[in-house]
PDB file of C-alpha atoms in Angstrom:
ATOM      1  CA  MET A  11    -108.438  73.239  -6.293  1.00 73.00           C
ATOM      2  CA  THR A  12    -110.662  74.075  -9.267  1.00 91.00           C
ATOM      3  CA  ILE A  13    -109.361  72.669 -12.531  1.00 95.00           C
ATOM      4  CA  GLN A  14    -110.412  74.292 -15.750  1.00 97.00           C
ATOM      5  CA  LEU A  15    -109.627  72.769 -19.156  1.00 98.00           C
ATOM      6  CA  ARG A  16    -109.106  75.114 -22.085  1.00 98.00           C
ATOM      7  CA  PRO A  17    -107.193  75.439 -25.343  1.00 98.00           C
ATOM      8  CA  ALA A  18    -103.590  76.491 -24.844  1.00 98.00           C
ATOM      9  CA  LYS A  19    -102.572  80.036 -25.731  1.00 97.00           C
ATOM     10  CA  PRO A  20     -99.183  81.315 -26.860  1.00 98.00           C
ATOM     11  CA  SER A  21     -98.836  82.960 -23.450  1.00 97.00           C
ATOM     12  CA  ASP A  22     -98.960  79.433 -21.906  1.00 97.00           C
ATOM     13  CA  VAL A  23     -96.009  78.061 -23.861  1.00 97.00           C
ATOM     14  CA  ARG A  24     -93.233  78.801 -21.376  1.00 97.00           C
ATOM     15  CA  ASN A  25     -95.285  77.278 -18.562  1.00 96.00           C
ATOM     16  CA  LEU A  26     -96.067  74.269 -20.796  1.00 96.00           C
ATOM     17  CA  ALA A  27     -92.365  73.760 -21.399  1.00 97.00           C
ATOM     18  CA  SER A  28     -91.672  73.979 -17.649  1.00 96.00           C
ATOM     19  CA  LEU A  29     -94.424  71.455 -16.913  1.00 97.00           C
ATOM     20  CA  ILE A  30     -93.056  69.004 -19.506  1.00 96.00           C
ATOM     21  CA  GLU A  31     -89.338  69.461 -18.683  1.00 96.00           C
ATOM     22  CA  PRO A  32     -89.198  67.054 -15.694  1.00 95.00           C
ATOM     23  CA  TYR A  33     -90.731  64.306 -17.869  1.00 93.00           C
ATOM     24  CA  ALA A  34     -88.314  65.083 -20.705  1.00 91.00           C
ATOM     25  CA  ALA A  35     -85.374  64.988 -18.265  1.00 91.00           C
ATOM     26  CA  ARG A  36     -86.398  61.446 -17.288  1.00 90.00           C
ATOM     27  CA  ARG A  37     -86.894  60.545 -20.999  1.00 85.00           C
ATOM     28  CA  ILE A  38     -90.594  59.870 -20.444  1.00 89.00           C
ATOM     29  CA  LEU A  39     -91.515  62.622 -22.917  1.00 89.00           C
ATOM     30  CA  ILE A  40     -89.498  63.967 -25.812  1.00 84.00           C
ATOM     31  CA  SER A  41     -87.435  67.054 -25.104  1.00 85.00           C
ATOM     32  CA  LYS A  42     -88.328  69.833 -27.542  1.00 89.00           C
ATOM     33  CA  GLU A  43     -87.116  73.303 -28.273  1.00 93.00           C
ATOM     34  CA  LEU A  44     -89.345  76.166 -27.108  1.00 96.00           C
ATOM     35  CA  ILE A  45     -90.108  77.091 -30.734  1.00 96.00           C
ATOM     36  CA  SER A  46     -91.720  73.669 -31.261  1.00 94.00           C
ATOM     37  CA  TYR A  47     -94.243  74.379 -28.517  1.00 97.00           C
ATOM     38  CA  PHE A  48     -95.073  77.736 -30.070  1.00 97.00           C
ATOM     39  CA  GLU A  49     -95.522  76.103 -33.479  1.00 96.00           C
ATOM     40  CA  ASP A  50     -97.805  73.415 -32.021  1.00 96.00           C
ATOM     41  CA  VAL A  51     -99.670  75.446 -29.390  1.00 98.00           C
ATOM     42  CA  GLN A  52    -103.000  75.034 -31.206  1.00 98.00           C
ATOM     43  CA  GLU A  53    -102.798  71.240 -30.644  1.00 98.00           C
ATOM     44  CA  PHE A  54    -102.654  71.598 -26.843  1.00 98.00           C
ATOM     45  CA  THR A  55    -105.340  71.545 -24.205  1.00 98.00           C
ATOM     46  CA  VAL A  56    -104.244  72.697 -20.771  1.00 98.00           C
ATOM     47  CA  ALA A  57    -105.532  72.100 -17.266  1.00 98.00           C
ATOM     48  CA  ALA A  58    -105.314  75.245 -15.163  1.00 97.00           C
ATOM     49  CA  ASP A  59    -105.813  75.842 -11.468  1.00 95.00           C
ATOM     50  CA  GLY A  60    -106.370  79.580 -11.540  1.00 91.00           C
ATOM     51  CA  ASP A  61    -103.357  81.057 -13.315  1.00 88.00           C
ATOM     52  CA  ARG A  62    -101.213  77.954 -12.771  1.00 94.00           C
ATOM     53  CA  LEU A  63    -100.929  75.197 -15.400  1.00 96.00           C
ATOM     54  CA  VAL A  64    -101.134  71.760 -13.818  1.00 97.00           C
ATOM     55  CA  GLY A  65    -101.516  69.605 -16.920  1.00 98.00           C
ATOM     56  CA  CYS A  66    -101.437  69.463 -20.683  1.00 98.00           C
ATOM     57  CA  GLY A  67    -102.021  67.197 -23.622  1.00 98.00           C
ATOM     58  CA  ALA A  68    -101.905  67.544 -27.386  1.00 98.00           C
ATOM     59  CA  LEU A  69    -103.867  66.044 -30.265  1.00 98.00           C
ATOM     60  CA  HIS A  70    -101.818  65.746 -33.450  1.00 96.00           C
ATOM     61  CA  VAL A  71    -103.705  64.702 -36.588  1.00 96.00           C
ATOM     62  CA  LEU A  72    -101.729  62.134 -38.568  1.00 95.00           C
ATOM     63  CA  TRP A  73    -104.148  61.349 -41.404  1.00 95.00           C
ATOM     64  CA  ASP A  74    -107.839  61.626 -42.274  1.00 95.00           C
ATOM     65  CA  ASP A  75    -108.947  59.041 -39.714  1.00 96.00           C
ATOM     66  CA  ILE A  76    -106.221  58.953 -37.054  1.00 96.00           C
ATOM     67  CA  ALA A  77    -104.560  61.291 -34.572  1.00 96.00           C
ATOM     68  CA  GLU A  78    -101.916  60.898 -31.915  1.00 96.00           C
ATOM     69  CA  VAL A  79    -102.302  61.854 -28.277  1.00 98.00           C
ATOM     70  CA  ARG A  80     -99.020  63.590 -27.478  1.00 96.00           C
ATOM     71  CA  THR A  81     -97.337  65.186 -24.494  1.00 96.00           C
ATOM     72  CA  LEU A  82     -99.948  64.215 -21.901  1.00 97.00           C
ATOM     73  CA  ALA A  83     -98.454  65.405 -18.616  1.00 97.00           C
ATOM     74  CA  VAL A  84     -99.600  66.575 -15.191  1.00 97.00           C
ATOM     75  CA  SER A  85     -97.633  68.263 -12.451  1.00 96.00           C
ATOM     76  CA  GLY A  86     -96.578  66.132  -9.508  1.00 91.00           C
ATOM     77  CA  GLU A  87     -98.946  67.733  -7.038  1.00 92.00           C
ATOM     78  CA  VAL A  88    -102.029  66.668  -9.036  1.00 93.00           C
ATOM     79  CA  LEU A  89    -100.942  63.131  -9.966  1.00 91.00           C
ATOM     80  CA  GLY A  90    -103.736  60.703  -9.132  1.00 90.00           C
ATOM     81  CA  THR A  91    -106.450  63.381  -8.906  1.00 93.00           C
ATOM     82  CA  GLY A  92    -108.046  62.717 -12.305  1.00 95.00           C
ATOM     83  CA  VAL A  93    -106.491  65.637 -14.197  1.00 97.00           C
ATOM     84  CA  GLY A  94    -104.866  63.260 -16.715  1.00 97.00           C
ATOM     85  CA  HIS A  95    -108.218  61.514 -17.193  1.00 97.00           C
ATOM     86  CA  GLN A  96    -109.950  64.857 -17.794  1.00 97.00           C
ATOM     87  CA  LEU A  97    -107.330  65.899 -20.351  1.00 98.00           C
ATOM     88  CA  LEU A  98    -107.454  62.602 -22.243  1.00 98.00           C
ATOM     89  CA  THR A  99    -111.262  62.696 -22.258  1.00 98.00           C
ATOM     90  CA  ARG A 100    -111.180  66.238 -23.697  1.00 98.00           C
ATOM     91  CA  LEU A 101    -108.655  65.249 -26.386  1.00 98.00           C
ATOM     92  CA  GLU A 102    -110.778  62.250 -27.320  1.00 98.00           C
ATOM     93  CA  ALA A 103    -113.886  64.457 -27.585  1.00 98.00           C
ATOM     94  CA  ARG A 104    -111.972  66.797 -29.889  1.00 98.00           C
ATOM     95  CA  ALA A 105    -110.933  63.857 -32.050  1.00 98.00           C
ATOM     96  CA  ARG A 106    -114.549  62.752 -32.343  1.00 98.00           C
ATOM     97  CA  GLU A 107    -115.667  66.291 -33.242  1.00 97.00           C
ATOM     98  CA  MET A 108    -113.086  66.226 -36.031  1.00 97.00           C
ATOM     99  CA  GLY A 109    -114.509  62.960 -37.372  1.00 97.00           C
ATOM    100  CA  LEU A 110    -111.451  60.886 -36.484  1.00 98.00           C
ATOM    101  CA  LYS A 111    -111.891  57.151 -35.990  1.00 97.00           C
ATOM    102  CA  ARG A 112    -108.714  56.173 -34.126  1.00 97.00           C
ATOM    103  CA  LEU A 113    -106.307  57.533 -31.530  1.00 98.00           C
ATOM    104  CA  PHE A 114    -102.697  56.430 -31.274  1.00 96.00           C
ATOM    105  CA  CYS A 115    -100.216  56.926 -28.456  1.00 96.00           C
ATOM    106  CA  LEU A 116     -96.639  55.951 -27.737  1.00 92.00           C
ATOM    107  CA  THR A 117     -96.339  55.668 -23.975  1.00 94.00           C
ATOM    108  CA  PHE A 118     -94.757  54.282 -20.845  1.00 92.00           C
ATOM    109  CA  GLU A 119     -98.132  54.652 -19.067  1.00 94.00           C
ATOM    110  CA  VAL A 120     -99.704  51.460 -20.425  1.00 95.00           C
ATOM    111  CA  ASP A 121    -102.066  50.926 -17.465  1.00 96.00           C
ATOM    112  CA  PHE A 122    -103.428  54.477 -17.684  1.00 97.00           C
ATOM    113  CA  PHE A 123    -104.151  54.247 -21.402  1.00 97.00           C
ATOM    114  CA  THR A 124    -105.543  50.702 -21.075  1.00 98.00           C
ATOM    115  CA  ARG A 125    -108.056  51.986 -18.496  1.00 97.00           C
ATOM    116  CA  HIS A 126    -109.129  54.508 -21.139  1.00 98.00           C
ATOM    117  CA  GLY A 127    -109.805  51.924 -23.838  1.00 98.00           C
ATOM    118  CA  PHE A 128    -106.459  51.829 -25.643  1.00 98.00           C
ATOM    119  CA  ARG A 129    -104.923  48.486 -26.580  1.00 97.00           C
ATOM    120  CA  VAL A 130    -101.332  47.517 -27.234  1.00 96.00           C
ATOM    121  CA  ILE A 131    -100.494  47.143 -30.936  1.00 94.00           C
ATOM    122  CA  GLU A 132     -97.535  46.039 -33.028  1.00 91.00           C
ATOM    123  CA  GLY A 133     -96.346  48.027 -36.002  1.00 87.00           C
ATOM    124  CA  THR A 134     -97.924  51.087 -37.559  1.00 90.00           C
ATOM    125  CA  PRO A 135    -101.736  51.072 -37.922  1.00 89.00           C
ATOM    126  CA  VAL A 136    -101.920  52.506 -41.448  1.00 91.00           C
ATOM    127  CA  GLY A 137    -101.789  50.977 -44.910  1.00 88.00           C
ATOM    128  CA  THR A 138     -98.774  51.054 -47.196  1.00 91.00           C
ATOM    129  CA  ASP A 139    -100.125  53.990 -49.218  1.00 92.00           C
ATOM    130  CA  VAL A 140    -100.612  56.170 -46.128  1.00 93.00           C
ATOM    131  CA  TYR A 141     -97.266  55.027 -44.721  1.00 89.00           C
ATOM    132  CA  GLN A 142     -95.561  56.245 -47.895  1.00 93.00           C
ATOM    133  CA  GLU A 143     -97.277  59.646 -47.601  1.00 91.00           C
ATOM    134  CA  LEU A 144     -96.364  59.990 -43.925  1.00 92.00           C
ATOM    135  CA  LEU A 145     -92.703  59.330 -44.745  1.00 91.00           C
ATOM    136  CA  ARG A 146     -92.702  62.827 -46.297  1.00 90.00           C
ATOM    137  CA  SER A 147     -93.397  64.494 -42.942  1.00 91.00           C
ATOM    138  CA  HIS A 148     -90.616  66.426 -41.206  1.00 85.00           C
ATOM    139  CA  ASP A 149     -92.259  65.932 -37.793  1.00 85.00           C
ATOM    140  CA  ASP A 150     -90.223  63.738 -35.421  1.00 83.00           C
ATOM    141  CA  GLY A 151     -93.446  62.525 -33.817  1.00 84.00           C
ATOM    142  CA  VAL A 152     -94.610  61.163 -37.169  1.00 88.00           C
ATOM    143  CA  ALA A 153     -91.240  59.418 -37.513  1.00 84.00           C
ATOM    144  CA  GLU A 154     -91.873  57.855 -34.088  1.00 85.00           C
ATOM    145  CA  PHE A 155     -95.371  56.810 -35.196  1.00 87.00           C
ATOM    146  CA  LEU A 156     -93.824  55.165 -38.266  1.00 87.00           C
ATOM    147  CA  ASP A 157     -91.233  53.482 -36.019  1.00 85.00           C
ATOM    148  CA  LEU A 158     -88.349  54.747 -38.135  1.00 85.00           C
ATOM    149  CA  ALA A 159     -84.803  53.773 -37.144  1.00 78.00           C
ATOM    150  CA  LYS A 160     -83.665  57.413 -36.847  1.00 76.00           C
ATOM    151  CA  VAL A 161     -85.911  57.941 -33.792  1.00 76.00           C
ATOM    152  CA  LYS A 162     -85.374  54.590 -32.052  1.00 66.00           C
ATOM    153  CA  PRO A 163     -83.402  56.177 -29.166  1.00 62.00           C
ATOM    154  CA  ASN A 164     -86.495  58.327 -28.422  1.00 61.00           C
ATOM    155  CA  THR A 165     -88.906  55.402 -28.373  1.00 62.00           C
ATOM    156  CA  LEU A 166     -86.995  52.696 -26.499  1.00 66.00           C
ATOM    157  CA  GLY A 167     -89.234  51.165 -23.871  1.00 76.00           C
ATOM    158  CA  ASN A 168     -92.384  52.895 -25.094  1.00 86.00           C
ATOM    159  CA  THR A 169     -95.499  50.908 -25.941  1.00 92.00           C
ATOM    160  CA  ARG A 170     -97.542  51.537 -29.088  1.00 92.00           C
ATOM    161  CA  MET A 171    -101.260  51.760 -28.300  1.00 95.00           C
ATOM    162  CA  LEU A 172    -104.434  52.415 -30.274  1.00 96.00           C
ATOM    163  CA  LYS A 173    -108.039  53.216 -29.465  1.00 98.00           C
ATOM    164  CA  GLU A 174    -110.926  52.820 -31.892  1.00 97.00           C
ATOM    165  CA  LEU A 175    -113.438  55.652 -31.550  1.00 97.00           C
ATOM    166  CA  TYR A 176    -117.041  54.579 -32.075  1.00 83.00           C
TER     167      TYR A 176
END
């Protein structure tokens, strides 16, 4: 198996959705409509084995110094082979290239993210002024970041984690 990481393309979206669906069915990842993946395709990095997608992850900028790692998933046959590590490393490199200082994630995979330098946090890691600006977003992921009541069913059991980029 030769894994190649690359930016996602619109032609990948249906395969992305298929890769994510088993995680969404188990409520590990948020279930989204196909149109949402098309709208956000530029945020995704994919791991491909030839023509087959075996992993994905997205970097969603929240503010001038912070982004969220979203929808990090690998297919069952490559679990434990380092594909998730490669994807997270690539997303982190992209964040650094963009001048971001912090990465946030909302996850059930606490051990995985801890091994990659994330730490468990309480609350939302932004000031009141930024919080007020983010309230204007229509993105459900931003609502989850803000820990708003309307998305609590989506976030039950998830752990809020943060990594400082140096």
